[in-house]
Tab-separated table of C-alpha atoms and ligand atoms in Angstrom:
chain	number	residue	atom	x	y	z
A	1	MET	CA	0.000	0.000	0.000
A	2	GLU	CA	1.249	3.490	-0.903
A	3	TYR	CA	1.691	6.236	1.683
A	4	ARG	CA	-0.985	8.905	1.464
A	5	SER	CA	-0.407	12.306	3.066
A	6	GLY	CA	-2.927	12.989	5.823
A	7	TYR	CA	-3.171	9.311	6.748
A	8	GLY	CA	-1.218	7.074	9.081
A	9	PHE	CA	1.565	4.933	7.669
A	10	PRO	CA	0.794	1.708	5.803
A	11	ALA	CA	2.089	-1.412	7.554
A	12	GLU	CA	4.845	-1.732	4.927
A	13	ILE	CA	6.291	1.654	5.911
A	14	LEU	CA	6.017	0.926	9.638
A	15	ALA	CA	7.989	-2.279	9.110
A	16	ASP	CA	10.544	-0.795	6.719
A	17	ARG	CA	13.701	-0.982	8.789
A	18	PRO	CA	16.133	0.112	6.027
A	19	ARG	CA	14.061	3.285	5.664
A	20	MET	CA	14.333	4.004	9.399
A	21	GLU	CA	18.063	3.331	9.279
A	22	ARG	CA	18.408	5.789	6.381
A	23	LEU	CA	16.791	8.449	8.515
A	24	PHE	CA	19.318	8.136	11.320
A	25	ASP	CA	22.203	8.001	8.854
A	26	ASN	CA	21.099	11.255	7.244
A	27	LYS	CA	19.442	13.336	9.940
A	28	TRP	CA	20.652	14.801	13.205
A	29	PHE	CA	18.761	13.461	16.184
A	30	PHE	CA	18.625	14.413	19.858
A	31	VAL	CA	20.653	12.248	22.251
A	32	GLY	CA	20.700	14.191	25.518
A	33	MET	CA	21.845	17.317	27.301
A	34	ARG	CA	25.273	18.375	28.438
A	35	GLY	CA	23.690	18.118	31.901
A	36	ASP	CA	23.311	14.354	31.328
A	37	ILE	CA	27.116	14.074	31.302
A	38	PRO	CA	28.279	17.237	33.082
A	39	ASN	CA	31.715	16.104	34.237
A	40	ARG	CA	34.767	14.973	32.344
A	41	ARG	CA	34.698	11.207	31.762
A	42	ASP	CA	30.904	10.999	32.234
A	43	TYR	CA	29.214	8.889	29.582
A	44	LEU	CA	25.705	8.061	28.384
A	45	LYS	CA	24.854	5.113	26.150
A	46	PHE	CA	22.148	4.821	23.556
A	47	SER	CA	21.169	2.060	21.170
A	48	LEU	CA	19.797	2.159	17.685
A	49	PHE	CA	18.690	-1.152	16.196
A	50	ASP	CA	21.531	-3.597	16.865
A	51	GLU	CA	24.223	-1.023	17.499
A	52	GLU	CA	25.298	0.658	20.714
A	53	TYR	CA	26.823	4.097	20.939
A	54	PHE	CA	27.962	6.346	23.737
A	55	LEU	CA	28.491	10.027	24.373
A	56	VAL	CA	31.441	10.896	26.544
A	57	HIS	CA	32.504	14.169	28.115
A	58	GLY	CA	36.130	14.337	26.978
A	59	GLN	CA	39.142	15.560	28.899
A	60	ASP	CA	39.049	18.482	26.444
A	61	GLY	CA	35.639	19.532	27.804
A	62	GLU	CA	33.883	18.644	24.529
A	63	ILE	CA	31.227	15.973	24.103
A	64	HIS	CA	32.249	13.165	21.754
A	65	GLY	CA	30.353	10.189	20.368
A	66	TYR	CA	31.572	6.670	19.573
A	67	VAL	CA	30.353	3.233	18.621
A	68	ASN	CA	30.474	1.146	21.804
A	69	ARG	CA	32.791	-1.460	20.278
A	70	CYS	CA	36.486	-1.970	20.784
A	71	ALA	CA	38.744	-1.429	17.786
A	72	HIS	CA	40.683	-4.556	18.738
A	73	GLN	CA	38.263	-7.490	18.684
A	74	SER	CA	34.906	-5.729	19.002
A	75	ALA	CA	34.175	-6.294	22.692
A	76	ARG	CA	31.697	-3.899	24.280
A	77	LEU	CA	33.611	-1.032	25.855
A	78	LEU	CA	31.134	0.394	28.364
A	79	ASN	CA	28.551	-1.751	30.057
A	80	GLU	CA	26.431	0.607	32.150
A	81	ASP	CA	23.773	2.885	30.628
A	82	VAL	CA	25.306	5.913	32.302
A	83	GLY	CA	28.482	6.269	34.301
A	84	ARG	CA	31.984	7.633	34.540
A	85	CYS	CA	34.808	5.963	32.651
A	86	ALA	CA	38.532	5.964	33.395
A	87	ALA	CA	40.738	8.813	32.157
A	88	ARG	CA	41.019	6.711	29.016
A	89	ILE	CA	38.387	4.404	27.619
A	90	ILE	CA	39.696	0.976	28.516
A	91	CYS	CA	38.282	-2.175	26.967
A	92	PRO	CA	37.458	-4.803	29.599
A	93	ASN	CA	38.667	-7.572	27.284
A	94	HIS	CA	42.418	-7.045	26.687
A	95	GLN	CA	42.671	-3.549	28.198
A	96	TRP	CA	43.381	-1.626	25.034
A	97	ALA	CA	43.065	2.047	25.993
A	98	PHE	CA	41.618	4.799	23.808
A	99	ASP	CA	41.691	8.588	24.007
A	100	ALA	CA	38.176	9.856	24.862
A	101	ASN	CA	38.881	13.080	22.927
A	102	ASN	CA	39.441	11.491	19.536
A	103	GLY	CA	39.172	7.705	19.794
A	104	ALA	CA	42.891	7.128	19.101
A	105	LEU	CA	44.572	4.042	20.486
A	106	ILE	CA	46.892	5.042	23.342
A	107	HIS	CA	47.990	1.785	24.844
A	108	ALA	CA	47.759	-1.834	23.719
A	109	PRO	CA	48.989	-4.353	26.314
A	110	HIS	CA	50.235	-7.680	24.989
A	111	MET	CA	51.257	-6.036	21.715
A	112	CYS	CA	54.806	-4.977	20.896
A	113	GLU	CA	55.985	-1.972	22.857
A	114	ASN	CA	55.380	0.758	20.292
A	115	PHE	CA	52.347	-0.751	18.654
A	116	ALA	CA	49.878	1.928	19.814
A	117	LYS	CA	51.952	4.694	18.249
A	118	SER	CA	52.819	2.737	15.109
A	119	GLU	CA	51.162	3.309	11.764
A	120	ASP	CA	49.230	0.081	12.186
A	121	GLY	CA	48.266	0.943	15.760
A	122	GLN	CA	46.915	4.325	14.727
A	123	THR	CA	44.526	2.705	12.262
A	124	HIS	CA	42.790	0.962	15.200
A	125	ARG	CA	40.705	3.850	16.457
A	126	LEU	CA	37.221	3.894	17.874
A	127	ASP	CA	34.512	4.522	15.312
A	128	GLN	CA	33.412	8.076	15.931
A	129	ILE	CA	29.990	9.591	15.239
A	130	ALA	CA	29.267	13.269	14.641
A	131	ILE	CA	28.017	15.211	17.679
A	132	ARG	CA	26.872	18.835	17.775
A	133	GLU	CA	25.899	20.834	20.826
A	134	ILE	CA	23.295	23.588	20.537
A	135	GLY	CA	22.526	25.477	23.719
A	136	THR	CA	23.440	22.494	25.944
A	137	MET	CA	21.327	20.157	23.746
A	138	LEU	CA	23.268	17.328	22.086
A	139	PHE	CA	22.609	15.968	18.607
A	140	ALA	CA	24.152	13.023	16.791
A	141	CYS	CA	24.269	11.910	13.186
A	142	LEU	CA	25.400	8.402	12.251
A	143	GLY	CA	26.202	8.821	8.558
A	144	GLU	CA	29.678	9.396	7.222
A	145	ASN	CA	28.718	12.704	5.657
A	146	PRO	CA	26.502	14.519	8.154
A	147	ASN	CA	24.783	17.573	6.760
A	148	HIS	CA	26.443	20.403	8.678
A	149	ASN	CA	24.415	23.045	6.863
A	150	GLU	CA	21.272	21.506	8.249
A	151	ILE	CA	22.459	21.524	11.858
A	152	ASP	CA	23.912	25.035	11.423
A	153	ARG	CA	20.526	26.246	10.286
A	154	MET	CA	18.843	24.500	13.181
A	155	ALA	CA	21.359	26.088	15.564
A	156	ASP	CA	20.537	29.560	14.204
A	157	LEU	CA	16.854	28.997	14.875
A	158	ILE	CA	17.096	27.242	18.232
A	159	ALA	CA	19.890	29.280	19.825
A	160	PRO	CA	17.813	32.385	20.671
A	161	TYR	CA	15.555	30.178	22.813
A	162	THR	CA	18.252	28.150	24.521
A	163	ALA	CA	20.956	30.839	24.828
A	164	PRO	CA	19.771	32.198	28.206
A	165	PHE	CA	19.941	28.650	29.595
A	166	ALA	CA	23.252	27.815	27.908
A	167	SER	CA	25.008	31.005	28.974
A	168	ALA	CA	24.091	30.706	32.659
A	169	ALA	CA	27.144	30.775	34.904
A	170	HIS	CA	26.035	27.665	36.764
A	171	GLY	CA	26.314	24.275	35.124
A	172	TYR	CA	23.730	21.527	35.024
A	173	LYS	CA	23.488	17.984	36.246
A	174	ARG	CA	21.095	15.114	35.876
A	175	ALA	CA	18.813	14.683	38.882
A	176	TYR	CA	17.268	11.453	37.659
A	177	HIS	CA	16.857	9.383	34.524
A	178	HIS	CA	14.535	6.653	33.397
A	179	ARG	CA	14.905	4.184	30.536
A	180	GLU	CA	12.159	2.052	29.205
A	181	ILE	CA	12.024	-0.495	26.419
A	182	ILE	CA	8.627	-0.148	24.756
A	183	ASP	CA	7.061	-2.946	22.740
A	184	ALA	CA	5.802	-0.565	20.103
A	185	ASN	CA	6.768	0.665	16.676
A	186	TRP	CA	9.017	3.719	16.920
A	187	LEU	CA	7.087	5.661	14.259
A	188	LEU	CA	3.824	5.139	16.121
A	189	VAL	CA	5.386	6.420	19.335
A	190	MET	CA	6.505	9.588	17.559
A	191	ILE	CA	3.127	10.083	15.911
A	192	ASN	CA	1.426	9.696	19.277
A	193	ASN	CA	3.730	12.383	20.649
A	194	ARG	CA	2.855	14.790	17.866
A	195	GLU	CA	-0.883	14.907	18.512
A	196	CYS	CA	-3.074	15.960	21.361
A	197	CYS	CA	-6.460	14.516	20.415
A	198	HIS	CA	-5.788	11.691	22.861
A	199	CYS	CA	-4.798	14.048	25.680
A	200	ALA	CA	-8.166	15.043	27.128
A	201	GLN	CA	-9.096	11.410	27.757
A	202	ASN	CA	-5.701	9.998	28.572
A	203	HIS	CA	-3.665	12.741	30.266
A	204	LYS	CA	-6.168	14.251	32.670
A	205	ARG	CA	-3.546	15.069	35.295
A	206	LEU	CA	-1.152	16.660	32.779
A	207	LEU	CA	-3.884	18.800	31.275
A	208	ALA	CA	-4.577	20.400	34.630
A	209	LEU	CA	-1.227	22.183	34.203
A	210	PHE	CA	-2.377	24.087	31.130
A	211	ASP	CA	-5.249	26.177	29.905
A	212	PRO	CA	-7.112	23.962	27.379
A	213	SER	CA	-6.654	26.639	24.691
A	214	SER	CA	-2.917	25.954	24.764
A	215	PHE	CA	-3.628	22.775	22.818
A	216	ASN	CA	-7.100	22.620	21.363
A	217	GLY	CA	-6.838	25.467	18.880
A	218	THR	CA	-9.654	27.458	20.480
A	219	THR	CA	-9.371	30.616	22.486
A	220	THR	CA	-11.258	32.218	25.356
A	221	PRO	CA	-11.050	35.671	26.974
A	222	GLU	CA	-9.320	34.037	29.970
A	223	TYR	CA	-6.682	32.453	27.744
A	224	GLN	CA	-6.168	35.686	25.839
A	225	ALA	CA	-5.550	37.486	29.125
A	226	LEU	CA	-3.174	34.734	30.290
A	227	ILE	CA	-1.139	34.740	27.089
A	228	GLU	CA	-0.988	38.540	26.778
A	229	ALA	CA	0.244	38.879	30.372
A	230	ALA	CA	2.797	36.154	29.700
A	231	LYS	CA	4.092	37.817	26.515
A	232	THR	CA	4.522	41.123	28.335
A	233	ARG	CA	6.459	39.329	31.066
A	234	TRP	CA	8.612	37.380	28.590
A	235	ASP	CA	9.406	40.516	26.584
A	236	ALA	CA	10.431	42.338	29.761
A	237	GLN	CA	12.793	39.453	30.589
A	238	GLY	CA	14.156	39.195	27.038
A	239	LEU	CA	12.862	35.636	26.644
A	240	ALA	CA	12.178	34.438	23.104
A	241	TRP	CA	8.589	33.241	22.873
A	242	LYS	CA	7.462	33.413	19.232
A	243	GLU	CA	6.189	30.025	18.194
A	244	MET	CA	8.356	28.383	15.537
A	245	PRO	CA	6.104	25.904	13.799
A	246	PHE	CA	6.913	22.777	11.934
A	247	ASP	CA	6.810	23.452	8.243
A	248	PRO	CA	7.774	21.308	5.274
A	249	ASP	CA	11.411	22.376	5.387
A	250	GLU	CA	11.957	22.372	9.116
A	251	ASN	CA	12.223	19.538	11.512
A	252	PHE	CA	11.191	21.226	14.677
A	253	ARG	CA	8.576	23.141	16.566
A	254	ILE	CA	9.271	25.403	19.521
A	255	ALA	CA	6.674	27.071	21.722
A	256	ARG	CA	6.668	28.904	25.012
A	257	TYR	CA	3.412	28.220	26.824
A	258	PRO	CA	2.038	29.811	29.969
A	259	LEU	CA	1.231	27.270	32.648
A	260	ALA	CA	-2.155	27.398	34.359
A	261	PRO	CA	-2.451	30.150	36.980
A	262	GLY	CA	-0.761	29.096	40.204
A	263	PHE	CA	1.649	26.634	38.540
A	264	GLN	CA	5.355	27.415	38.834
A	265	SER	CA	6.712	24.323	37.138
A	266	ILE	CA	5.711	21.120	35.397
A	267	THR	CA	4.694	19.266	38.538
A	268	PHE	CA	1.277	17.917	39.400
A	269	ASP	CA	0.944	20.185	42.418
A	270	GLY	CA	2.383	23.223	40.613
A	271	ARG	CA	5.150	23.709	43.146
A	272	LEU	CA	8.730	24.142	42.001
A	273	ALA	CA	10.479	20.864	41.293
A	274	SER	CA	13.801	22.379	42.384
A	275	GLN	CA	14.437	25.363	44.625
A	276	LYS	CA	17.563	26.301	42.622
A	277	LEU	CA	16.305	28.125	39.557
A	278	ILE	CA	18.159	27.795	36.264
A	279	GLY	CA	19.324	29.896	33.333
A	280	PRO	CA	17.552	33.242	32.972
A	281	PHE	CA	15.623	32.668	36.210
A	282	GLU	CA	18.625	31.847	38.367
A	283	ASN	CA	18.738	35.164	40.180
A	284	GLY	CA	15.093	36.085	39.883
A	285	LYS	CA	11.644	34.641	40.213
A	286	PRO	CA	10.232	31.546	38.547
A	287	ASP	CA	8.079	32.143	35.490
A	288	SER	CA	4.830	30.242	35.133
A	289	SER	CA	5.656	28.841	31.690
A	290	THR	CA	7.417	26.133	29.736
A	291	LEU	CA	9.696	26.476	26.754
A	292	SER	CA	9.005	23.316	24.800
A	293	PHE	CA	10.783	21.710	21.850
A	294	TRP	CA	9.436	18.976	19.622
A	295	LEU	CA	12.332	18.097	17.361
A	296	ASN	CA	12.172	15.579	14.561
A	297	PRO	CA	12.965	12.847	14.427
A	298	ASN	CA	12.907	11.775	18.042
A	299	CYS	CA	12.412	14.102	21.016
A	300	TRP	CA	10.377	16.433	23.189
A	301	VAL	CA	12.111	18.635	25.738
A	302	HIS	CA	10.618	21.077	28.242
A	303	PHE	CA	12.533	23.913	29.909
A	304	THR	CA	10.924	25.412	33.012
A	305	SER	CA	12.368	27.854	35.542
A	306	ASP	CA	13.846	25.128	37.705
A	307	HIS	CA	14.571	22.071	35.563
A	308	ILE	CA	14.713	20.649	32.048
A	309	ALA	CA	12.780	17.480	31.273
A	310	THR	CA	14.073	15.631	28.218
A	311	ASN	CA	12.612	12.697	26.324
A	312	TRP	CA	14.084	10.868	23.354
A	313	VAL	CA	12.939	7.693	21.618
A	314	LEU	CA	15.048	5.507	19.324
A	315	PRO	CA	14.085	2.333	17.438
A	316	LEU	CA	15.565	-1.020	18.477
A	317	SER	CA	13.616	-3.115	15.982
A	318	GLU	CA	10.462	-2.750	13.905
A	319	ASN	CA	8.362	-3.312	17.021
A	320	ARG	CA	10.521	-2.158	19.882
A	321	CYS	CA	12.027	1.133	20.861
A	322	GLU	CA	13.722	2.761	23.796
A	323	LEU	CA	12.488	5.832	25.636
A	324	TYR	CA	14.992	7.786	27.695
A	325	THR	CA	13.796	10.525	30.035
A	326	SER	CA	16.024	12.705	32.153
A	327	TRP	CA	15.510	15.597	34.550
A	328	ILE	CA	18.271	18.196	34.480
A	329	VAL	CA	18.780	20.685	37.315
A	330	HIS	CA	21.179	23.404	38.503
A	331	ALA	CA	24.598	21.863	39.164
A	332	ASP	CA	24.476	22.993	42.786
A	333	ALA	CA	20.983	21.721	43.525
A	334	GLU	CA	21.074	19.201	46.354
A	335	GLU	CA	18.854	16.148	46.314
A	336	HIS	CA	16.266	16.200	49.154
A	337	GLU	CA	17.316	19.721	50.089
A	338	ASP	CA	16.498	21.545	46.841
A	339	TYR	CA	14.587	18.839	45.008
A	340	ASP	CA	12.821	15.584	45.615
A	341	PRO	CA	13.284	13.276	42.605
A	342	ASP	CA	9.929	11.578	43.234
A	343	HIS	CA	8.136	14.917	43.058
A	344	MET	CA	10.122	16.112	40.032
A	345	LYS	CA	9.768	13.027	37.881
A	346	GLU	CA	6.109	12.265	38.499
A	347	VAL	CA	4.570	14.216	35.600
A	348	TRP	CA	6.590	12.608	32.829
A	349	LEU	CA	6.654	9.131	34.331
A	350	VAL	CA	2.879	9.152	34.602
A	351	THR	CA	2.266	10.858	31.261
A	352	ASN	CA	4.737	8.685	29.351
A	353	GLU	CA	3.247	5.560	30.868
A	354	GLU	CA	-0.185	6.628	29.652
A	355	ASP	CA	1.272	7.102	26.168
A	356	VAL	CA	3.154	3.812	26.261
A	357	GLY	CA	-0.143	1.986	26.788
A	358	LEU	CA	-1.673	3.711	23.759
A	359	CYS	CA	1.404	3.127	21.602
A	360	LYS	CA	1.522	-0.587	22.416
A	361	SER	CA	-2.142	-0.852	21.599
A	362	MET	CA	-1.714	0.882	18.221
A	363	SER	CA	1.348	-1.225	17.419
A	364	GLU	CA	-0.535	-4.424	18.059
A	365	GLY	CA	-3.297	-3.096	15.825
A	366	ALA	CA	-0.844	-2.232	13.062
A	367	SER	CA	0.312	-5.880	13.038
A	368	SER	CA	-3.219	-7.133	12.561
A	369	ARG	CA	-4.313	-8.369	9.156
A	370	TYR	CA	-7.241	-5.976	9.471
A	371	TYR	CA	-4.999	-2.913	9.810
A	372	LYS	CA	-5.710	0.038	7.538
A	373	PRO	CA	-4.097	3.486	7.938
A	374	GLY	CA	-6.650	5.958	9.236
A	375	PRO	CA	-6.932	9.682	8.457
A	376	PHE	CA	-5.573	12.412	10.728
A	377	SER	CA	-7.974	15.156	11.773
A	378	ASP	CA	-7.226	18.831	11.109
A	379	SER	CA	-6.057	19.181	14.690
A	380	GLU	CA	-3.591	16.340	14.119
A	381	GLN	CA	-1.674	18.466	11.606
A	382	PHE	CA	1.617	17.769	13.362
A	383	CYS	CA	1.154	14.064	12.656
A	384	THR	CA	0.683	14.769	8.966
A	385	GLN	CA	3.729	17.010	9.110
A	386	PHE	CA	5.791	14.313	10.818
A	387	CYS	CA	4.754	11.600	8.364
A	388	ASP	CA	5.308	13.782	5.281
A	389	TRP	CA	8.663	14.880	6.638
A	390	TYR	CA	9.674	11.283	7.365
A	391	MET	CA	8.810	10.152	3.853
A	392	ARG	CA	10.793	13.002	2.299
A	393	ALA	CA	13.741	12.525	4.633
A	394	THR	CA	14.008	8.826	3.798
A	395	GLU	CA	13.433	8.925	0.042
A	396	LEU	CA	16.000	7.008	-1.952
B	1	FES	S1	38.605	-6.663	22.320
B	1	FES	FE1	39.044	-4.840	23.313
B	1	FES	S2	41.070	-5.009	23.934
B	1	FES	FE2	40.700	-6.783	22.848
B	2	FE2	FE1	0.264	11.608	25.003
């Protein structure tokens, strides 16, 4: 069955693994925040289909990305999902040691004395992947010829929103992270994330944080008053707020939304998730809003006055994917003193779990012999945008 714009994907597209692999070879995708690996030698793993990769905070202060396989005899280099490696990346198999800054072989026990520095030794480097940092957000591209113009253009558009967070004197750290393997098709998880028609029924607690007009395309005098007051406040603080929509040539949407009156952060009770405010709010008051990013192909990230909640999803097979969520806070925030992880993480753990149930259900349905792609409604325009974009981005 052929893909038809405005409809969900045919089963053949959902199951087309080479097409998904093409996407991640050609497009930049979100893999975390600098705050996920704030200190030198910190690392964070991610998987895509059968391959494992890791980001590492190098001794040079830059974030680098590698395939998690030794250049000697392909043993796995790092076993934990997150952690801190030695000053060099040392393979647990025969202890070959690699430079975290560039993947070069530094030391090769059991080989002749000068092997690591020899011409042959220098050909045995870690396989590196391209990483770019934009305003503390980290992006990877797996292909050999990543499109730097594309990420430069994205940086130009994103930077005004993230700059006040990136330029803050304080650093960031991860307060908590959660990984989940989901038995669902990766494309269906992303499509679910791009629409809100399911929200009223399925995310009742999350919706209490927002005025309904934030999402349902309608407006009321109360919402008008809320948004006008917010824009005045944001302008006075120099915070970028203009909505940047998805369009056929872009792969992102950014919006700053006011939270419901009385809410200071994305928490179910509206209280701050962390007492140490971040970025532009560090020395002032919290703002009742969220700066939210939905970036194709794989993430949604929400900046509030006190923390950053990140979510990325990557495919592991045609019917399985991995969701990684992290909560990033001020580097000096103290657990239990400034923040309670259980309080901070509740909104996205609950909301994501609600979505996971729906995504599994749709994935099972898409495997049925009765499956037919259904149409998106006008208010599901971001799903149409995502699907059209995906088809264009993966054309041969
Ligand atoms: S496989 Fe890594 S050192 Fe041998
Ligand atoms: Fe949802």
